[in-house]
């Protein structure tokens, strides 16, 4: 896989049982790129490590006054120099390719998981963690995946050089071969503490990211209640904790770097001291001493990759753990789409609550608990947060349909819909039946004043459809955002449309017009509206009262007001005391009527 071939046609099924397993799976799935990086890495490192032997050979040629051998040494140095440049160029190219492709594969997997889970993802994983995983964590994971091949090439080069030194000059070669493993593993006792500090830093950074995300999302409300400074102080405190954790982590890594410099330096001093002693005794030549000294100097370069792989694993392990946690999440009910991808039609029925929404009619649902209403709306769309029997559409369980087919058949608009940044034309460019155009959807959602506001806010847009919408529609009021989201849902024109409190931030006059527009535009389509607004309830074909998880009553809005005290309490916000007084007054009225009848 090359960078120009991204995205992957199919990123595969990850092994998300643990962070290390995910790292292993990513590396195994780009084996070709790893082998190319390993090959170019070996060419580069071996060519670099061969230069000291050429230098020693040249020194021996000068001592022996051999021009032929000196020329040969020069030619070999030029050849290895070209190989070093060639290997370095293509090693860098292969390494960057491995890094980007591994990160891209992981990002595709995370995006696919987010699309599959839908709104359930934000309930099961904090928003800050999702942001951290999909941004910084994928880069750290990609770094470790690509660093493995370079580390392997460096380790093999160190082994080859040690073997070559033992063969070339056993006296010094044995010293180097014994000391190098000690130098390489000298930092291992420090790694657990460095890893713990890195984990602590990631935890603090994730908390700060989550706090910042929540603060930005609720900035309008915070300004309304004067709470900006409180949350800013919390973020300042969290960012200071991140800074302190980062400093402690950096101190440990600086210590590891110092050890990586100190140990090779001590080895170099030992080689020079012992080599000079051997040269004085005549046991080795000057050229052999120069070769051994230069080889130890050059080996410092591949030995740096031992520190890098340790650092990469330390940073990527907690990132992989978080990514594996997100990728391991599954839908509560999912049988993999055992039925054919045919769009069903008919009545919408929820066996868990007994709620029945007849096909082609507008059904309003009244539920006293807003959270329960949100969960029921998600169930009707095939996104249950709890296990239970599947919702039926035309007698067909939604769980048995392919996910894209089920989502095409039933569209759920939650109470806090998100508007993506871009033009209004982009916002309404959604998969649709083609029977409802953008103008009709905007008109039904009463977006006339919203279009005027968008044009006024976009100086370079004469057409309202080209007007820009800021991120999450922050420049619009809550009611304006609701109406644009409703227009987007109406434009889609699904077989079943489920709306959760679509007009909670809209004034009563606009709400009445929206109710008429919704009823007219959705004629012949199944629509379910979760609301307690009398304006919407009065225009519904039927109203269902859901109480304590069951459909308790079904009827017209005005009939239920007179016959169902529970319904009246939710819709009119009537308290128990008011209901009791109302019953007393009704009793007085009945008694007075009876007395009048008896007198007559």
XYZ file of C-alpha atoms in Angstrom:
600
model
C 0.000 0.000 0.000
C 1.374 3.380 -1.089
C 0.260 6.783 0.158
C -1.367 7.641 -3.162
C -3.543 4.513 -2.884
C -5.187 5.635 0.363
C -7.835 5.213 1.666
C -7.865 1.449 2.023
C -10.664 -0.311 0.100
C -11.164 -2.347 3.268
C -9.122 -1.655 6.422
C -9.805 -5.166 7.764
C -11.008 -6.503 11.081
C -8.619 -5.421 13.868
C -7.500 -7.532 16.798
C -8.767 -5.210 19.534
C -8.350 -7.578 22.488
C -5.492 -5.469 23.849
C -3.134 -2.664 22.883
C -0.120 -4.910 22.056
C -2.328 -7.188 19.955
C -3.581 -4.191 18.003
C 0.014 -3.050 17.382
C 0.961 -6.537 16.215
C -2.082 -6.681 13.930
C -1.220 -3.329 12.347
C 2.382 -4.370 11.729
C 1.353 -7.745 10.302
C -1.100 -6.146 7.882
C 1.588 -4.047 6.216
C 4.234 -6.753 6.049
C 5.310 -5.734 2.551
C 6.089 -2.199 3.653
C 7.909 -3.484 6.732
C 10.108 -5.781 4.623
C 10.950 -2.949 2.221
C 11.876 -0.708 5.126
C 13.970 -3.518 6.625
C 15.812 -4.101 3.353
C 16.629 -0.436 2.804
C 17.535 -0.091 6.476
C 19.998 -2.973 6.246
C 21.575 -1.455 3.133
C 21.916 1.911 4.864
C 23.220 0.696 8.238
C 25.574 -1.928 6.768
C 26.989 0.635 4.342
C 27.588 3.072 7.195
C 29.160 0.377 9.372
C 31.423 -0.791 6.554
C 33.178 2.566 6.305
C 35.447 1.927 9.338
C 36.752 -1.249 7.716
C 37.532 0.773 4.579
C 39.324 3.388 6.692
C 41.363 0.706 8.438
C 42.158 -0.886 5.106
C 43.295 2.520 3.777
C 45.515 3.116 6.816
C 47.123 -0.305 6.324
C 47.679 0.556 2.656
C 49.427 3.811 3.594
C 51.599 2.041 6.155
C 52.551 -0.598 3.564
C 52.953 2.079 0.854
C 50.535 0.218 -1.462
C 48.907 2.544 -3.957
C 46.743 -0.207 -5.397
C 45.236 -1.093 -2.042
C 44.769 2.593 -1.239
C 42.889 3.117 -4.510
C 40.808 0.029 -3.771
C 40.019 1.417 -0.324
C 38.987 4.720 -1.884
C 36.746 2.951 -4.376
C 35.121 0.900 -1.634
C 34.525 4.034 0.431
C 32.868 5.738 -2.559
C 30.731 2.648 -3.195
C 29.620 2.403 0.428
C 29.020 6.145 0.506
C 26.657 5.864 -2.473
C 24.953 2.872 -0.840
C 24.559 4.894 2.368
C 22.874 7.761 0.519
C 20.664 5.428 -1.519
C 19.647 3.374 1.512
C 18.946 6.445 3.627
C 16.739 8.000 0.932
C 14.575 4.956 0.368
C 14.570 3.996 4.062
C 13.093 7.391 4.886
C 10.560 7.012 2.081
C 9.535 3.525 3.236
C 9.409 4.540 6.900
C 7.162 7.555 6.248
C 4.926 5.407 4.046
C 4.588 2.820 6.809
C 3.854 5.528 9.356
C 1.151 7.250 7.326
C -0.496 4.057 6.058
C -0.664 2.563 9.558
C -2.186 5.772 10.932
C -4.600 5.963 7.989
C -5.711 2.356 8.495
C -6.384 3.042 12.165
C -8.276 6.242 11.374
C -10.459 4.364 8.891
C -11.174 1.715 11.507
C -12.101 4.361 14.081
C -14.318 6.201 11.590
C -16.043 2.942 10.648
C -16.593 2.100 14.306
C -17.995 5.574 15.031
C -20.385 5.298 12.076
C -21.493 1.842 13.185
C -22.083 2.775 16.823
C -23.690 6.133 16.095
C -24.864 8.009 19.162
C -23.986 5.037 21.390
C -20.283 5.905 21.029
C -20.539 9.220 22.904
C -22.407 7.515 25.743
C -19.804 4.796 26.197
C -16.607 6.764 25.558
C -15.845 10.324 26.656
C -15.672 12.874 23.855
C -12.149 13.926 24.875
C -10.936 10.337 24.629
C -12.404 9.927 21.154
C -10.672 13.136 20.033
C -7.359 12.040 21.583
C -7.524 8.596 19.956
C -8.427 9.867 16.494
C -5.753 12.605 16.452
C -2.620 12.250 18.572
C -2.873 8.542 19.373
C -2.957 7.370 15.762
C 0.294 9.229 15.084
C 2.048 7.611 18.048
C 0.813 4.176 17.019
C 1.980 4.770 13.432
C 5.370 5.863 14.767
C 5.892 2.589 16.638
C 4.676 0.458 13.739
C 7.160 2.007 11.321
C 9.999 2.138 13.884
C 9.951 -1.653 14.305
C 11.503 -2.298 10.888
C 14.225 0.338 11.384
C 15.011 -1.052 14.821
C 15.233 -4.578 13.377
C 17.636 -3.367 10.684
C 19.732 -1.568 13.299
C 19.823 -4.628 15.595
C 20.871 -6.949 12.745
C 23.569 -4.460 11.744
C 24.951 -4.402 15.291
C 25.111 -8.205 15.300
C 26.852 -8.279 11.886
C 29.403 -5.681 12.967
C 30.146 -7.545 16.204
C 30.651 -10.794 14.271
C 32.839 -8.961 11.761
C 34.994 -7.445 14.504
C 35.421 -10.815 16.202
C 36.576 -12.315 12.911
C 38.673 -9.281 11.935
C 40.365 -8.689 15.289
C 39.360 -11.236 17.973
C 41.075 -9.474 20.877
C 39.125 -6.232 20.551
C 36.138 -7.794 18.799
C 35.294 -9.968 21.790
C 35.375 -6.915 24.076
C 32.987 -5.032 21.796
C 30.701 -8.051 21.314
C 30.396 -8.576 25.082
C 30.000 -4.899 25.988
C 27.480 -3.892 23.312
C 24.542 -5.933 24.708
C 25.198 -4.340 28.099
C 25.157 -0.911 26.505
C 21.952 -1.712 24.605
C 20.006 -2.932 27.663
C 21.436 -0.438 30.142
C 18.299 1.685 29.989
C 15.848 -1.180 30.519
C 15.585 -0.660 34.314
C 14.528 2.936 33.670
C 11.838 2.150 31.106
C 9.031 1.042 33.493
C 9.199 4.315 35.392
C 9.398 6.293 32.150
C 6.388 4.385 30.831
C 4.359 5.093 33.955
C 5.154 8.780 33.738
C 4.238 8.797 30.043
C 0.933 7.071 30.851
C 0.239 9.651 33.547
C 0.954 12.439 31.067
C -1.452 10.889 28.506
C -4.144 10.601 31.157
C -3.795 14.248 32.147
C -3.692 15.359 28.511
C -6.851 13.363 27.732
C -8.631 14.934 30.697
C -7.602 18.427 29.557
C -8.766 17.714 26.002
C -12.110 16.446 27.278
C -12.547 19.513 29.478
C -11.689 21.835 26.594
C -14.132 20.045 24.295
C -16.938 20.273 26.861
C -16.183 23.947 27.517
C -16.266 24.880 23.827
C -19.459 22.867 23.256
C -21.238 24.637 26.121
C -19.731 28.081 25.628
C -23.043 29.719 24.757
C -24.664 28.412 27.938
C -21.619 29.298 30.036
C -21.729 32.862 28.794
C -25.404 33.024 29.612
C -24.834 32.095 33.250
C -21.458 33.800 33.599
C -19.543 30.579 34.061
C -16.735 31.122 31.543
C -14.155 32.050 34.147
C -14.991 29.047 36.300
C -14.408 26.632 33.439
C -11.375 28.552 32.220
C -9.856 28.226 35.682
C -10.554 24.503 35.594
C -8.852 24.231 32.216
C -5.882 26.284 33.430
C -5.528 23.914 36.367
C -5.799 20.884 34.078
C -3.247 22.302 31.632
C -0.820 22.963 34.486
C -1.190 19.336 35.554
C -0.381 18.307 31.979
C 2.687 20.553 32.022
C 3.956 19.139 35.321
C 3.387 15.580 34.077
C 5.178 16.376 30.818
C 8.166 17.856 32.675
C 8.439 14.764 34.911
C 8.244 12.526 31.868
C 10.842 14.604 30.018
C 13.219 14.379 32.978
C 13.078 10.601 32.870
C 13.633 10.508 29.124
C 16.557 12.929 29.453
C 18.059 10.546 32.004
C 17.596 7.664 29.564
C 19.279 9.729 26.831
C 22.155 10.568 29.170
C 22.662 6.868 29.914
C 22.588 6.141 26.189
C 25.399 8.681 25.736
C 27.395 7.677 28.826
C 27.524 3.914 28.268
C 28.775 4.041 24.668
C 31.292 6.673 25.732
C 32.644 4.379 28.435
C 32.801 1.544 25.899
C 34.719 3.772 23.503
C 37.226 4.725 26.206
C 37.672 1.066 27.115
C 38.251 0.068 23.464
C 40.807 2.848 22.940
C 42.640 2.085 26.186
C 42.777 -1.648 25.554
C 43.524 -1.182 21.864
C 46.507 1.102 22.544
C 47.788 -1.474 25.022
C 47.531 -4.203 22.389
C 49.170 -1.980 19.748
C 52.144 -1.287 22.046
C 52.589 -4.997 22.524
C 52.453 -5.485 18.772
C 49.420 -7.755 18.917
C 47.378 -5.523 16.579
C 48.324 -3.062 13.879
C 47.500 0.622 13.740
C 44.979 -0.009 10.953
C 43.178 -2.631 13.031
C 43.027 -0.242 15.991
C 41.600 2.496 13.771
C 39.038 0.034 12.365
C 37.870 -1.115 15.793
C 37.724 2.437 17.138
C 35.803 3.693 14.084
C 33.428 0.728 14.227
C 32.507 1.466 17.830
C 32.012 5.134 16.915
C 29.760 4.226 13.986
C 27.764 1.739 16.076
C 26.500 4.629 18.161
C 24.240 5.486 15.205
C 22.256 2.204 15.038
C 22.310 1.978 18.839
C 20.175 5.150 18.986
C 17.347 3.134 17.518
C 17.250 1.022 20.689
C 16.310 4.151 22.609
C 13.847 5.217 19.914
C 11.996 1.887 19.873
C 11.758 1.968 23.663
C 10.368 5.498 23.557
C 8.004 4.683 20.676
C 6.607 1.656 22.489
C 6.261 3.586 25.737
C 4.280 6.321 23.999
C 2.245 4.040 21.722
C 1.249 1.400 24.289
C -1.305 3.570 26.155
C -2.447 5.012 22.824
C -2.986 1.509 21.440
C -4.832 0.537 24.603
C -7.248 3.434 24.160
C -7.688 2.717 20.462
C -8.317 -0.973 21.166
C -10.939 -0.018 23.746
C -12.846 2.065 21.185
C -12.486 -0.563 18.448
C -13.696 -3.327 20.777
C -17.055 -1.619 21.370
C -19.995 -3.328 19.721
C -23.639 -2.550 19.159
C -25.929 -3.947 21.838
C -27.937 -5.974 19.331
C -26.454 -6.930 16.004
C -26.851 -10.143 14.035
C -24.798 -8.954 11.094
C -27.643 -8.295 8.661
C -28.942 -11.802 8.070
C -31.761 -10.569 5.797
C -31.567 -9.240 2.269
C -30.996 -5.521 1.830
C -34.623 -4.729 0.961
C -36.256 -1.653 2.447
C -39.270 -2.799 4.496
C -42.445 -0.794 4.925
C -45.434 -0.983 7.221
C -46.216 -0.338 10.861
C -43.388 0.451 13.271
C -43.733 -1.611 16.447
C -41.608 -1.816 19.582
C -42.253 -5.063 21.495
C -40.456 -3.769 24.594
C -42.887 -0.898 25.180
C -45.856 -1.921 23.057
C -45.587 1.311 21.045
C -47.238 1.020 17.619
C -46.828 3.721 14.961
C -49.203 2.963 12.051
C -47.768 3.262 8.572
C -48.356 6.558 6.795
C -49.551 8.396 9.917
C -48.175 11.034 12.282
C -47.777 9.546 15.751
C -46.867 11.697 18.743
C -45.291 10.067 21.784
C -45.524 11.628 25.243
C -43.019 10.426 27.826
C -42.515 12.054 31.204
C -38.822 11.103 31.380
C -36.735 12.885 28.692
C -33.906 10.358 29.024
C -36.319 7.466 28.581
C -37.752 9.231 25.541
C -34.279 9.549 24.036
C -33.540 5.874 24.594
C -36.887 4.874 23.074
C -36.220 7.075 20.028
C -32.895 5.340 19.537
C -34.579 1.945 19.865
C -37.052 2.852 17.156
C -34.119 3.677 14.886
C -32.369 0.387 15.549
C -29.735 1.877 17.879
C -30.689 0.430 21.282
C -28.465 1.227 24.248
C -29.738 -1.831 26.130
C -30.376 -5.389 25.056
C -33.949 -6.404 24.276
C -36.272 -7.472 21.475
C -35.756 -5.744 18.159
C -38.095 -3.084 16.819
C -40.213 -4.353 13.921
C -40.871 -2.459 10.704
C -43.559 -4.153 8.688
C -43.029 -7.255 10.827
C -39.285 -7.399 10.009
C -36.771 -6.946 12.896
C -34.494 -4.002 12.210
C -31.561 -5.877 13.793
C -31.741 -8.477 11.045
C -31.355 -5.901 8.276
C -27.947 -4.686 7.068
C -27.040 -1.600 9.051
C -27.087 0.797 6.087
C -30.458 -0.574 5.003
C -31.958 -0.137 8.479
C -30.649 3.411 8.707
C -32.100 4.210 5.278
C -35.509 2.927 6.342
C -35.631 4.687 9.721
C -34.019 8.051 10.378
C -33.721 9.331 13.956
C -33.097 12.992 14.713
C -32.098 13.361 18.339
C -32.817 16.340 20.537
C -29.367 17.857 20.018
C -28.593 17.450 16.289
C -25.187 18.495 14.971
C -24.728 20.878 12.055
C -21.458 20.407 10.215
C -19.561 23.453 8.979
C -19.902 24.358 5.312
C -22.533 25.898 3.075
C -26.259 25.368 3.458
C -26.169 23.535 0.147
C -23.645 21.093 1.629
C -25.802 20.659 4.731
C -28.801 19.627 2.654
C -26.769 17.456 0.284
C -27.790 14.211 1.973
C -28.953 10.820 0.687
C -32.603 11.387 -0.163
C -35.542 9.809 -1.967
C -35.726 12.716 -4.404
C -39.392 13.380 -3.674
C -38.698 16.333 -1.343
C -36.531 19.172 -2.607
C -34.506 21.506 -0.423
C -36.908 24.436 -0.832
C -39.894 22.378 0.337
C -37.979 21.030 3.335
C -36.822 24.532 4.355
C -40.332 25.905 3.966
C -41.886 23.129 6.052
C -39.321 23.724 8.800
C -40.054 27.483 8.719
C -36.452 28.464 7.919
C -37.215 31.782 6.185
C -35.649 33.955 8.892
C -32.750 31.515 9.190
C -31.929 32.001 5.510
C -31.985 35.785 5.959
C -29.636 35.513 8.950
C -27.240 33.296 7.007
C -27.125 35.715 4.058
C -26.495 38.662 6.363
C -23.679 36.765 8.060
C -22.065 35.788 4.721
C -21.140 38.951 2.823
C -20.000 37.091 -0.287
C -23.130 34.907 -0.619
C -26.109 36.234 -2.581
C -27.797 32.846 -2.707
C -28.830 31.576 0.770
C -27.804 28.065 -0.303
C -24.193 29.306 -0.593
C -24.209 30.919 2.850
C -21.661 29.481 5.269
C -22.598 27.677 8.469
C -20.008 27.835 11.220
C -18.856 24.775 13.150
C -21.855 23.114 14.855
C -23.910 26.168 13.828
C -22.573 28.196 16.766
C -23.462 31.513 15.097
C -27.157 30.505 15.075
C -29.632 30.372 17.916
C -30.879 27.091 19.321
C -34.192 27.403 17.495
C -32.497 28.193 14.192
C -30.233 25.170 14.523
C -33.249 22.973 15.299
C -35.104 24.147 12.227
C -32.131 23.601 9.897
C -31.658 20.123 11.325
C -35.369 19.412 10.822
C -35.133 20.625 7.214
C -32.198 18.256 6.657
C -34.216 15.333 8.039
C -37.256 16.242 5.935
C -35.049 16.515 2.847
C -33.920 12.931 3.404
C -37.554 11.755 3.258
C -37.081 8.324 4.866
C -39.778 5.664 5.114
C -39.931 6.322 8.874
C -38.829 9.581 10.494
C -38.370 9.721 14.272
C -38.014 13.208 15.775
C -37.027 13.759 19.401
C -38.226 17.175 20.634
C -37.723 18.885 17.238
C -39.249 22.212 18.355
C -38.190 22.550 22.011
C -36.268 25.794 21.283
C -38.863 27.343 18.959
C -41.533 29.916 19.868
C -45.188 28.868 19.841
C -46.180 30.699 16.636
C -43.336 29.155 14.653
C -44.027 25.799 16.280
C -47.643 25.856 15.084
C -46.542 26.537 11.504
C -43.900 23.795 11.731
C -46.564 21.347 12.912
C -48.711 22.131 9.861
C -45.742 21.946 7.494
C -44.555 18.676 8.974
C -47.993 17.095 8.707
C -48.422 18.236 5.116
C -44.958 17.283 3.875
C -44.965 13.859 5.534
C -48.379 12.842 4.233
C -48.320 9.142 3.426
C -45.071 8.610 5.366
C -44.658 7.264 8.900
C -43.587 9.951 11.345
C -43.011 9.597 15.078
C -42.536 12.755 17.145
C -41.463 12.686 20.789
C -42.874 15.841 22.301
C -45.005 17.291 25.067
C -46.010 20.379 23.076
C -49.826 20.707 22.780
C -49.366 22.374 19.374
C -47.718 19.270 17.923
C -49.866 16.836 19.867
C -53.094 18.417 18.637
C -52.069 17.881 15.008
C -51.004 14.252 15.370
C -53.135 11.426 13.990
C -52.707 9.621 17.286
C -50.927 10.211 20.579
C -49.283 7.483 22.657
C -48.550 7.946 26.344
C -45.496 5.963 27.487
C -45.369 5.570 31.246
C -42.833 3.461 33.165
C -41.549 1.872 29.968
C -44.924 0.806 28.558
C -47.481 2.318 26.186
C -50.135 3.198 28.755
C -52.714 4.989 26.624
C -53.491 5.712 22.959
C -55.891 8.283 21.561
C -56.376 11.843 20.397
C -54.734 14.681 22.282
C -57.975 16.265 23.517
C -59.490 12.969 24.575
C -56.405 12.006 26.585
C -56.405 15.383 28.325
C -59.819 14.573 29.808
C -59.397 10.848 30.447
C -55.749 10.390 31.460
C -54.426 12.227 34.515
C -50.876 11.002 33.834
C -51.030 12.402 30.321
C -52.461 15.690 31.541
C -49.729 15.992 34.178
C -46.976 15.685 31.554
C -48.539 17.907 28.895
C -49.893 20.675 31.117
C -47.134 20.387 33.786
C -49.884 19.909 36.328
C -48.676 19.085 39.855
C -50.307 16.527 42.154
C -51.843 19.282 44.290
C -53.290 20.973 41.231
C -54.684 17.660 40.024
C -56.317 17.066 43.424
C -57.854 20.547 43.438
C -59.048 20.009 39.884
C -60.742 16.787 40.998
C -62.390 18.556 43.936
C -63.701 21.337 41.701
C -65.056 18.798 39.252
C -66.742 17.026 42.148
C -68.360 20.311 43.276
C -69.574 20.941 39.743
C -71.159 17.489 39.576
C -72.882 17.920 42.942
C -74.248 21.311 41.937
C -75.592 19.890 38.693
C -77.235 17.005 40.594
C -78.900 19.440 43.028
C -80.216 21.560 40.173
C -81.620 18.482 38.465
C -83.308 17.315 41.711
C -84.810 20.774 42.294
C -86.130 20.896 38.787
